[in-house]
Short mmCIF file of C-alpha atoms in Angstrom, two decimals:
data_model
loop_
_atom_site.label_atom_id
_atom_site.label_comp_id
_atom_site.label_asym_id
_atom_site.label_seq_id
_atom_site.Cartn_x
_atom_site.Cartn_y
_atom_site.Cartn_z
CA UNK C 558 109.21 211.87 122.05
CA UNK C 559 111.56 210.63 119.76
CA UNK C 560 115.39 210.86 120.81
CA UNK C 561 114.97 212.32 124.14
CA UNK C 562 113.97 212.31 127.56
CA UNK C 563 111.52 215.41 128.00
CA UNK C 564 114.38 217.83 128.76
CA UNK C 565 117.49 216.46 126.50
CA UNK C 566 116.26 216.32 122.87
CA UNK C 567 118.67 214.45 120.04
CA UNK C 568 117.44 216.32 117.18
CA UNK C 569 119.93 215.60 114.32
CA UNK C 570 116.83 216.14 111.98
CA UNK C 571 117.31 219.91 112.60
CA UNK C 572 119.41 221.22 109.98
CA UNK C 573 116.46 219.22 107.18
CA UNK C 574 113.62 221.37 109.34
CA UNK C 575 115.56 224.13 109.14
CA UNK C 576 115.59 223.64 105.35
CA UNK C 577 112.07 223.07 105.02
CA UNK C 578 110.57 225.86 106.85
CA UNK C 579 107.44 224.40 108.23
CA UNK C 580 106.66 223.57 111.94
CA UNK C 581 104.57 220.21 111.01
CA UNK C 582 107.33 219.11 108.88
CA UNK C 583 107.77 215.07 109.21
CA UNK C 584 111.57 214.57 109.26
CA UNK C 585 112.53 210.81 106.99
CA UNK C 586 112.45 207.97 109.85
CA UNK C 587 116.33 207.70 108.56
CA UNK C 588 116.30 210.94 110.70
CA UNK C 589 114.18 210.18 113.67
CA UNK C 590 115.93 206.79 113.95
CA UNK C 591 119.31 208.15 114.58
CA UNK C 592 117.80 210.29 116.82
CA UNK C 593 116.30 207.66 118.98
CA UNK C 594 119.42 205.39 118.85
CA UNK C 595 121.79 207.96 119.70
CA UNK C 596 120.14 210.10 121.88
CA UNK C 597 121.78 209.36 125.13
CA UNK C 598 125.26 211.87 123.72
CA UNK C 599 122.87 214.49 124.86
CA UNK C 600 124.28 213.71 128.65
CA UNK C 601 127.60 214.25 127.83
CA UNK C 602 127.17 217.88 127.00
CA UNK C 603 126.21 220.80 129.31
CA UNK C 604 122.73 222.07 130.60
CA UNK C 605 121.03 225.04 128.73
CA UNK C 606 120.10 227.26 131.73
CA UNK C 607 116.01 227.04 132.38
CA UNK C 608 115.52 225.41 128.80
CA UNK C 609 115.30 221.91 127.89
CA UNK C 610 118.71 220.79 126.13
CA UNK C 611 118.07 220.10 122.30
CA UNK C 612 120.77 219.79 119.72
CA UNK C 613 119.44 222.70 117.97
CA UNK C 614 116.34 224.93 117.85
CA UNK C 615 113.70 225.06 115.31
CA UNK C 616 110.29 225.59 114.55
CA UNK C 617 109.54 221.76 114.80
CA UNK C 618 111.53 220.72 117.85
CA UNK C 619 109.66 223.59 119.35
CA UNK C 620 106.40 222.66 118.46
CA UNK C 621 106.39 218.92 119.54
CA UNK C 622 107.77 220.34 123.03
CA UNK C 623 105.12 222.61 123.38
CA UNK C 624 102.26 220.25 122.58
CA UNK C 625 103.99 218.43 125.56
CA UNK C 626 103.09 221.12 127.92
CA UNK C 627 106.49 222.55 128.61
CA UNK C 628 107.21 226.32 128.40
CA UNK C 629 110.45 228.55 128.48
CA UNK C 630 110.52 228.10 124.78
CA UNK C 631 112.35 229.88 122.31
CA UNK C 632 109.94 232.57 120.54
CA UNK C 633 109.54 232.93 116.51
CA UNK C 634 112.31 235.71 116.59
CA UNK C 635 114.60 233.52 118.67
CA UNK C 636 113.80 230.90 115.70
CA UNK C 637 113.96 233.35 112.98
CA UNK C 638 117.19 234.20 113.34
CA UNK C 639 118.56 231.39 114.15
CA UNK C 640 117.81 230.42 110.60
CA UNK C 641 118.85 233.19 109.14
CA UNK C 642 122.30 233.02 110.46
CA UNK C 643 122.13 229.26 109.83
CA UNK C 644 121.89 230.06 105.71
CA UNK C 645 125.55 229.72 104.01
CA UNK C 646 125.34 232.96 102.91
CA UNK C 647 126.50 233.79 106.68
CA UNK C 648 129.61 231.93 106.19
CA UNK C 649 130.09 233.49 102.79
CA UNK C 650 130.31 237.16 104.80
CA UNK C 651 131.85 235.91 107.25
CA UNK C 652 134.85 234.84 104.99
CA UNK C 653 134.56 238.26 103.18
CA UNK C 654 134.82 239.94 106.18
CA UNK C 655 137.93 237.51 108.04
CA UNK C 656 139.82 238.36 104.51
CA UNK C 657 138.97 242.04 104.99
CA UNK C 658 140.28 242.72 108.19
CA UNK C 659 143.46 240.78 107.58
CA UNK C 660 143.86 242.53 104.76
CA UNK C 661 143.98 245.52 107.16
CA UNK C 662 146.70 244.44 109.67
CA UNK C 663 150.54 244.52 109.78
CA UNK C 664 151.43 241.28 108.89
CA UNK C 665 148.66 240.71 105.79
CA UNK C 666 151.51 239.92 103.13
CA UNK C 667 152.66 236.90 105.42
CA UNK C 668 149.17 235.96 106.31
CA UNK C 669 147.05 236.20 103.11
CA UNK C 670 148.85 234.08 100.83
CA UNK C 671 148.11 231.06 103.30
CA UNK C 672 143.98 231.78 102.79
CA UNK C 673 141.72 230.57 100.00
CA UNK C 674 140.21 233.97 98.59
CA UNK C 675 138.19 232.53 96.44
CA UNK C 676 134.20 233.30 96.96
CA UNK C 677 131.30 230.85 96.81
CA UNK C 678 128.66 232.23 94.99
CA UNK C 679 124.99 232.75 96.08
CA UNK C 680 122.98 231.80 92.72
CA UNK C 681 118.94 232.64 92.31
CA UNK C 682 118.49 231.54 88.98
CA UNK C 683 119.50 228.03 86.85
CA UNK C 684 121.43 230.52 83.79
CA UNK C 685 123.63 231.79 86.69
CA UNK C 686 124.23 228.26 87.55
CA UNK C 687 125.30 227.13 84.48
CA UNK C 688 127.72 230.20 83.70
CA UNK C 689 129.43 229.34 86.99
CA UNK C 690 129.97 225.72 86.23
CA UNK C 691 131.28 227.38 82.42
CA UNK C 692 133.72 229.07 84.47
CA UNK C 693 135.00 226.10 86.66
CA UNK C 694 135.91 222.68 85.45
CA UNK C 695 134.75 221.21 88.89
CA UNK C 696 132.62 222.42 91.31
CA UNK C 697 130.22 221.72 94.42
CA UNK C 698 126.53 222.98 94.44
CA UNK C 699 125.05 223.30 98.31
CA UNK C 700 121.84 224.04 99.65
CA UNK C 701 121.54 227.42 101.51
CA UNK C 702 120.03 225.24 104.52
CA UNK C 703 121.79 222.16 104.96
CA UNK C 704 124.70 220.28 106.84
CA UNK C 705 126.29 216.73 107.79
CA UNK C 706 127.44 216.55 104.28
CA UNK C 707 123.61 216.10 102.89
CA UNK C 708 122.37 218.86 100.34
CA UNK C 709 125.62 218.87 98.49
CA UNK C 710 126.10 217.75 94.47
CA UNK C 711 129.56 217.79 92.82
CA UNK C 712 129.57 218.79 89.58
CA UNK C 713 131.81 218.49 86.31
CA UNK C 714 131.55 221.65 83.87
CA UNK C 715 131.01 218.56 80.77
CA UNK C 716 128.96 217.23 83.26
CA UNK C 717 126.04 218.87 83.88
CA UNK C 718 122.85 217.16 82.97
CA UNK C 719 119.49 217.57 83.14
CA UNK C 720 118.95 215.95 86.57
CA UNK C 721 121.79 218.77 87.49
CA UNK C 722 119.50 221.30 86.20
CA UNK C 723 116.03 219.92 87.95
CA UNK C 724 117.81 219.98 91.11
CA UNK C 725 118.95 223.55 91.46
CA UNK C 726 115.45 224.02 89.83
CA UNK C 727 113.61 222.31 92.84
CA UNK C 728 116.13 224.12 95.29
CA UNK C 729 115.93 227.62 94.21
CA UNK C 730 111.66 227.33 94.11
CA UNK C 731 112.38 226.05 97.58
CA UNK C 732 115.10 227.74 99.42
CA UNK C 733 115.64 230.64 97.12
CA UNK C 734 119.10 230.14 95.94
CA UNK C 735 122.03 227.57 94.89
CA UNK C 736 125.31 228.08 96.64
CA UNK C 737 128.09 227.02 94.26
CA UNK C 738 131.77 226.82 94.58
CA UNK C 739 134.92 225.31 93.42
CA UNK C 740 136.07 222.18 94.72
CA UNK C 741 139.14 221.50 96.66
CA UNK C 742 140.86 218.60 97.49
CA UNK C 743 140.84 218.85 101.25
CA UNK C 744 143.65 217.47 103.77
CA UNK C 745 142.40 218.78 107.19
CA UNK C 746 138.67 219.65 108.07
CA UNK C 747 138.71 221.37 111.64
CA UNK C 748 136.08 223.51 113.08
CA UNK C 749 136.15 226.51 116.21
CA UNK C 750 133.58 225.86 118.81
CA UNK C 751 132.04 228.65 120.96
CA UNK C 752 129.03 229.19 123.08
CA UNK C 753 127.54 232.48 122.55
CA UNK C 754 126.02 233.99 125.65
CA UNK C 755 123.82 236.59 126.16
CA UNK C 756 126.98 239.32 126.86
CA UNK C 757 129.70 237.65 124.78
CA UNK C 758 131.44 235.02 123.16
CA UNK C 759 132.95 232.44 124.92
CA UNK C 760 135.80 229.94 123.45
CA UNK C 761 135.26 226.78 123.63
CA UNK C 762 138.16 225.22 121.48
CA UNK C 763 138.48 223.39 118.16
CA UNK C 764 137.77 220.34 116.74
CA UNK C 765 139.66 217.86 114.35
CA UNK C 766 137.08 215.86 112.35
CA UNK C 767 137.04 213.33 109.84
CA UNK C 768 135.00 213.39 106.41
CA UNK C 769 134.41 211.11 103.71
CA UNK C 770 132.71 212.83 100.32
CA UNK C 771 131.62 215.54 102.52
CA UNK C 772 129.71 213.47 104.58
CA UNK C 773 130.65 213.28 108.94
CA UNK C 774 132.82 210.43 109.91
CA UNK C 775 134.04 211.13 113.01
CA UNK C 776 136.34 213.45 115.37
CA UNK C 777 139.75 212.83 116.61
CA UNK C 778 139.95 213.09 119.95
CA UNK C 779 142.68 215.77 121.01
CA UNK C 780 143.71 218.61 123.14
CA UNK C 781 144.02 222.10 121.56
CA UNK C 782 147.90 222.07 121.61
CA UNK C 783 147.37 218.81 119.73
CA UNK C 784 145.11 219.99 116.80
CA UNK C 785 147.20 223.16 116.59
CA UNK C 786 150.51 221.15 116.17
CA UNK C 787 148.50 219.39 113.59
CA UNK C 788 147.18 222.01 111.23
CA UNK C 789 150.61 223.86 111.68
CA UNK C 790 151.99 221.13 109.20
CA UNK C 791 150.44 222.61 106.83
CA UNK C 792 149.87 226.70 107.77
CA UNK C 793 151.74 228.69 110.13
CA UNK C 794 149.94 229.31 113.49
CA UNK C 795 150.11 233.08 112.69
CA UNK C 796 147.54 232.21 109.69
CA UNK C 797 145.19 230.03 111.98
CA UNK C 798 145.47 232.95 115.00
CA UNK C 799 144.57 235.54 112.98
CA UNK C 800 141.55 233.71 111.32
CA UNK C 801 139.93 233.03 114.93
CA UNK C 802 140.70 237.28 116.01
CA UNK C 803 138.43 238.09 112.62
CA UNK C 804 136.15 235.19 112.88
CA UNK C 805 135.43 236.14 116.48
CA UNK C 806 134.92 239.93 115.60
CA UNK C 807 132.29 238.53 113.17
CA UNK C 808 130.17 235.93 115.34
CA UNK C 809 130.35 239.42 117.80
CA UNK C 810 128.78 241.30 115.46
CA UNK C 811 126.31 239.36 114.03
CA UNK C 812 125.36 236.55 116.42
CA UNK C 813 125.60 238.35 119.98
CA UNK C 814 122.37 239.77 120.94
CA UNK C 815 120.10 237.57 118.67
CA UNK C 816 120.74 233.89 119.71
CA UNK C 817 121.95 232.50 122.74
CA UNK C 818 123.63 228.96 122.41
CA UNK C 819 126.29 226.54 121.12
CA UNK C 820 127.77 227.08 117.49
CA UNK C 821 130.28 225.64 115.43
CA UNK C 822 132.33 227.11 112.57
CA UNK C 823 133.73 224.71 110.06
CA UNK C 824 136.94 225.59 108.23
CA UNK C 825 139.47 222.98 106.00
CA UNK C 826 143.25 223.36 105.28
CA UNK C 827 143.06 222.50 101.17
CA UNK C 828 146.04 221.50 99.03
CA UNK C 829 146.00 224.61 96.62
CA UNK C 830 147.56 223.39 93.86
CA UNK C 831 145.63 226.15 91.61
CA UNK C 832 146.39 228.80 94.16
CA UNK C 833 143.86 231.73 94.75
CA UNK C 834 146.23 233.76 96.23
CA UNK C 835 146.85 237.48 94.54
CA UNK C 836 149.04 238.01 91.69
CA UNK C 837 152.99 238.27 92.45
CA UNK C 838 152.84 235.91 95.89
CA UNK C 839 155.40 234.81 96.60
CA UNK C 840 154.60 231.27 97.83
CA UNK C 841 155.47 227.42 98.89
CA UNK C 842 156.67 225.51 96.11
CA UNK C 843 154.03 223.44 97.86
CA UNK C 844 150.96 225.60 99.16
CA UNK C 845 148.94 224.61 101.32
CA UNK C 846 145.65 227.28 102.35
CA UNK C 847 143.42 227.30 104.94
CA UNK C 848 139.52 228.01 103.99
CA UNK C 849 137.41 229.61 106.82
CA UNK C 850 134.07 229.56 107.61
CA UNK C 851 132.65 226.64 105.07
CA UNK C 852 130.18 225.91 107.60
CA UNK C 853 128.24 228.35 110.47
CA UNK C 854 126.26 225.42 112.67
CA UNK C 855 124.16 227.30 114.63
CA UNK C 856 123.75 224.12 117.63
CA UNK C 857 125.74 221.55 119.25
CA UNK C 858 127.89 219.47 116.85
CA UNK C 859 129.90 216.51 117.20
CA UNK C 860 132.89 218.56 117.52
CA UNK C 861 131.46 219.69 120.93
CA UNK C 862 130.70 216.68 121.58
CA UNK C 863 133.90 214.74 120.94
CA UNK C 864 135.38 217.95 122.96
CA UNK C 865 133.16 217.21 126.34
CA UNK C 866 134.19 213.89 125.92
CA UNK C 867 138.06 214.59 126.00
CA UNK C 868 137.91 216.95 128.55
CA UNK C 869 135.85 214.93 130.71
CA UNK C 870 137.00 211.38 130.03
CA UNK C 871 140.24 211.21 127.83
CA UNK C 872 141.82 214.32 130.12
CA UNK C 873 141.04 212.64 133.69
CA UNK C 874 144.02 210.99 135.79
CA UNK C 875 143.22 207.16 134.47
CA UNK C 876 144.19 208.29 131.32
CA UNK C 877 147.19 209.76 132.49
CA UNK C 878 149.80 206.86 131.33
CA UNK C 879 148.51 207.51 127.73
CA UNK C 880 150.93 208.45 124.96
CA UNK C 881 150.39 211.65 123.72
CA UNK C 882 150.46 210.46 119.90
CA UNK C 883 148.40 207.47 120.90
CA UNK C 884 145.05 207.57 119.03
CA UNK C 885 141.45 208.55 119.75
CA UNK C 886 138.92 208.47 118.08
CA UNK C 887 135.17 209.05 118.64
CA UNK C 888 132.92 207.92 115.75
CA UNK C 889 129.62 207.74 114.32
CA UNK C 890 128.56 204.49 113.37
CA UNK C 891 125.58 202.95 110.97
CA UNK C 892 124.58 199.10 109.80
CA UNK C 893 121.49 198.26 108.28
CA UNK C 894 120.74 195.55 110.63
CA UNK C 895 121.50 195.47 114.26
CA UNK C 896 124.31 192.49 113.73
CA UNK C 897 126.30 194.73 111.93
CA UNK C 898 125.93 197.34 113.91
CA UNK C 899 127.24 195.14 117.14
CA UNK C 900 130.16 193.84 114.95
CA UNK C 901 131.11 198.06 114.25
CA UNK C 902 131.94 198.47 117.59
CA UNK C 903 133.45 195.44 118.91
CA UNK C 904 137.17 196.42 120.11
CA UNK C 905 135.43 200.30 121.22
CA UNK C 906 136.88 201.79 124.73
CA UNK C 907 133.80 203.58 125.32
CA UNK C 908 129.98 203.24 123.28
CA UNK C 909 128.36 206.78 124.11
CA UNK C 910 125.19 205.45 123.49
CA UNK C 911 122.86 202.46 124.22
CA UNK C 912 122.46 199.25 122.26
CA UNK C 913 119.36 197.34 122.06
CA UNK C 914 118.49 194.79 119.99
CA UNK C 915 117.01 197.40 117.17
CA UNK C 916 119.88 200.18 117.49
CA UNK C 917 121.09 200.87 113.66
CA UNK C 918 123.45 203.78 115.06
CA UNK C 919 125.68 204.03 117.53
CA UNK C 920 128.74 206.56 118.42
CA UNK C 921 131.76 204.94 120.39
CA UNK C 922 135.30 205.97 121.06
CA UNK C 923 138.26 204.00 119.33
CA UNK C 924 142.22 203.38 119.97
CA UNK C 925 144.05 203.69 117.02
CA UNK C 926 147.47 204.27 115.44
CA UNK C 927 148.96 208.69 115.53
CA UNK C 928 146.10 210.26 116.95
CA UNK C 929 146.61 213.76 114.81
CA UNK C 930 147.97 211.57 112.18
CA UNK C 931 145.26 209.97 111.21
CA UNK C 932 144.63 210.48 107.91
CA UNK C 933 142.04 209.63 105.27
CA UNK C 934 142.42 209.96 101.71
CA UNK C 935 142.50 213.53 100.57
CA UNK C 936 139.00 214.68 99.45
CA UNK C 937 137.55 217.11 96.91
CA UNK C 938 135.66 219.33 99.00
CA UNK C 939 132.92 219.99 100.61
CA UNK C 940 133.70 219.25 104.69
CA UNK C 941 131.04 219.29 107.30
CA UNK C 942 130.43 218.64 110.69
CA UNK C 943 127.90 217.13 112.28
#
């Protein structure tokens, strides 16, 4: 089986089966080869009770291990919902409901003028489209089903052609829909990981990743006190506190009971220089905002990931003597030919996975300069993990 021993499955071809609907999908060999390159990260995170460990469960993942004889599978309304609550329309309610309950405490006027209120928009047909991208002068169209920065077209309002048009024509025959919204130039994607169990939610931190044009580049590799410090540059900790208290209320709501597993909610701290907030704010001269819930990844991510490995490797006593700004990073790493591949991660502490003489991907863990600090060029949005 591609990307696996028979109970630790690298599936990172998941989030494309979950778009296409059908067990016998054939995911690209782009897909399967990461898979096989990188599948030995699967060790580094935890055991999934009786079931074998996959990245994330689907109709297809779960057909190929059931032609292999094993059982204590998920069932079709295990799967079913985990695609429903996989669709960005999740995250869309979920930020509705985070601004909602806010909006409902004490300390809302200090708190809401440091979130992004404006709404992504769930589109069904192409006229819809186009009045949206009237309305905007630049703008990101997503798939419903999609993640690692694939699915995702940026869009100028003078800009929309007819290859715009065929693809939101092809996606909304396909997945039903077009999710559209503005773009924003993005200084800080971050993510909060839990692992819902079959009684609760459990906390299982944050992550600090890096993006470039929406697509994964790689996590930094810091503590929690670390990535708060960080993102308290540009919010107060109040703003990111009371996010996690409504965001947590949510995934209780909606994910407890009908799926059982690792998730991963991606948010992004956006320079709001066209501010969203509500009329007569009194704000920043420079604003930043925080925008939750871009992303709901219903399995592991590499935010997980690069959080197993800090608490495991980065946290343990022979790292002790290591500055607290020093950098970290862990990241995911592609050449079209095995040379350049081997030249990527010359100078790495620590290669997750193994090299062979045909491995085209690799992740491996860096030294670098200001481990919070380090920055890449401000982006228009969209972020995603991996």
């Amino acid at each position: 089986m591609d990307g696996a021993c028979a109970n630790k499955i690298f599936n990172p071809e998941h989030d494309q089966c979950l778009a296409n609907g059908n067990c016998n999908y054939d995911p690209p060999q782009s897909s399967l080869r990461l898979s096989r390159d990188c599948a030995a990260i699967m060790d580094w995170l935890p055991p999934e009770g009786n079931r074998p460990a996959v990245w994330g469960w689907d109709s297809v993942v779960r057909n190929r291990l059931a032609s292999s004889g094993l059982s204590n599978l998920p069932d079709e309304g295990e799967l079913q919902a985990i695609r429903e609550l996989s669709h960005r329309r999740v995250a869309i309610e979920a930020k509705r409901f985070i601004i909602d309950s806010i909006s409902s405490t004490a300390n809302a006027a200090s708190i809401l003028p440091y979130i992004c209120d404006s709404q992504p928009a769930e589109l069904a047909e192409l006229a819809d489209v186009r009045e949206y991208c009237r309305k905007h002068a630049s703008i990101v169209l997503k798939a419903p089903w999609s993640g690692s920065g694939k699915g995702l077209r940026w869009i100028r309002t003078e800009q929309f052609s007819r290859n715009d048009e065929h693809w939101c024509r092809k996606l909304i025959a396909k997945q039903g829909s077009v999710i559209a919204e503005r773009r924003r130039r993005v200084v800080r994607d971050f993510a909060m990981l839990y692992y819902i169990g079959a009684e609760g939610v459990v906390s299982e931190g944050m992550s600090l990743f890096l993006t470039d044009n929406g697509a994964y580049r790689g996590n930094v590799l810091a503590s929690d006190i670390q990535i708060m410090r960080e993102l308290t540059h540009y919010v107060p900790e109040i703003v990111i506190l009371a996010v996690e208290s409504a965001l947590r209320s949510f995934i209780e709501s909606r994910f407890v009971g009908r799926y059982v597993g690792p998730l991963g909610v991606d948010m992004y701290i956006c320079d709001g220089g066209e501010s969203d907030a509500a009329p007569g704010a009194i704000l920043p001269e420079r604003q930043f905002q925080l925008v939750p819930c871009s992303e709901f990844n219903v399995r592991n991510t590499m935010g997980r990931l690069a959080r197993r490995y800090f608490d495991l490797a980065v946290s343990s006593p022979e790292h002790s003597g290591r500055r607290e700004d020093e950098a970290l990073l862990l990241l995911m790493l592609h050449s079209d030919t095995n040379s350049g591949l081997r030249g990527l991660v010359k100078g790495a502490e620590c290669i997750l996975t193994e090299m062979t003489d045909e491995s085209l991907y690799a992740v491996a863990v860096f030294a670098g300069d200001n481990s919070c600090k380090t920055q890449i060029t401000p982006e228009l949005h969209s972020s995603g993990d991996t």
